[in-house]
C-alpha positions as semicolon CSV with decimal commas, in nm:
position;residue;x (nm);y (nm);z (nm)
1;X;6,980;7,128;9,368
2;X;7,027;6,777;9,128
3;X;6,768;6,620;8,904
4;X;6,638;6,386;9,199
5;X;6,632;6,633;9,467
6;X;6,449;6,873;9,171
7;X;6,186;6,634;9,142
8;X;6,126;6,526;9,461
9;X;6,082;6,887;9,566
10;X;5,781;6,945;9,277
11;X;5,644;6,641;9,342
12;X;5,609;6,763;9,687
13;X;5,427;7,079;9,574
14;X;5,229;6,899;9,296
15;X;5,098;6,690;9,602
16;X;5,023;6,938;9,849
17;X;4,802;7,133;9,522
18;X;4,645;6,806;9,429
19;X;4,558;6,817;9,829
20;X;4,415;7,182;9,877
21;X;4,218;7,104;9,511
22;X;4,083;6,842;9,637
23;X;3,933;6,981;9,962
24;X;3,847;7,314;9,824
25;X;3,624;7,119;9,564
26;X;3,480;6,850;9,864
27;X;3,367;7,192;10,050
28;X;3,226;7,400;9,777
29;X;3,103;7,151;9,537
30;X;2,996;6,899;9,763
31;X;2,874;7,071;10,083
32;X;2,731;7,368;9,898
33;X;2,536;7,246;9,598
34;X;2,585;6,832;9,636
35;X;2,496;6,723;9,993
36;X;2,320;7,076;10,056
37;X;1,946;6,880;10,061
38;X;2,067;6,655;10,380
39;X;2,242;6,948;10,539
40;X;1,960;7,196;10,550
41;X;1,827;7,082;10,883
42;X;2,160;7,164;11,067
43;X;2,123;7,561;11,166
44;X;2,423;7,715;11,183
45;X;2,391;8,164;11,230
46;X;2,037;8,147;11,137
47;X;2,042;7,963;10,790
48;X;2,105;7,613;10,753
49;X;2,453;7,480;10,707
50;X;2,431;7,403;10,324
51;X;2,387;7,746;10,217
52;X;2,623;7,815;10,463
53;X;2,858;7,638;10,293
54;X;2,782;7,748;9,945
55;X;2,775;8,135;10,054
56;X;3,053;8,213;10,341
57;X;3,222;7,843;10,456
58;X;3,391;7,771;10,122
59;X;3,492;8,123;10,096
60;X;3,647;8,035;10,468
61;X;3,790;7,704;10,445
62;X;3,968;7,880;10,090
63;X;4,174;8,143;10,311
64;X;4,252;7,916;10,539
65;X;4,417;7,660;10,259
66;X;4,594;7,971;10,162
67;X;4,766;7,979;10,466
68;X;4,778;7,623;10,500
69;X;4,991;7,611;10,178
70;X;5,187;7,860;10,220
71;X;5,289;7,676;10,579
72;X;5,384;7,384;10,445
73;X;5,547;7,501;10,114
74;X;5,787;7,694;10,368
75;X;5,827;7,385;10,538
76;X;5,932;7,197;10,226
77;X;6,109;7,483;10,121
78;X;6,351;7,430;10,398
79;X;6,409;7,099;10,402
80;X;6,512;7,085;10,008
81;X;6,768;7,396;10,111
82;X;6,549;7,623;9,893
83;X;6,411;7,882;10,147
84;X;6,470;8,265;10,136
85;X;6,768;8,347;10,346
């Protein structure tokens, strides 16, 4: 792998981070503590939707940008030539 192709690859993964950060934070931050006050008239399971959030969907939306990540860094992975064989 060169110099260019090195950097283009982490900036690739520093992007996809800054990504995940940013909607992990949007989700617990925001819809559990932040915007909680306008979404406690939505029910959702028989509490309203910010504590929801703040106690099980941030938890949720987490995993799933586990997976998410690990998705796409394979994806990268392959097109810089640096995927397990």
């Amino acid at each position: 792998m060169t110099d260019k192709s090195s950097n283009a690859y982490w900036a690739a993964n520093i992007r996809i981070i800054y990504i995940c950060l940013a909607i992990w934070a949007i989700v617990s931050y925001g819809f559990g503590i932040l915007l909680r006050p306008m979404l406690s008239g939505i029910p959702v399971g028989g509490t309203d939707l910010g504590f929801w959030f703040a106690q099980q969907g941030s938890i949720i939306v987490f995993i799933a940008l586990i997976f998410y990540y690990a998705m796409y860094m394979n994806k990268i992975d392959r097109e810089f030539g640096v995927d397990e064989q």
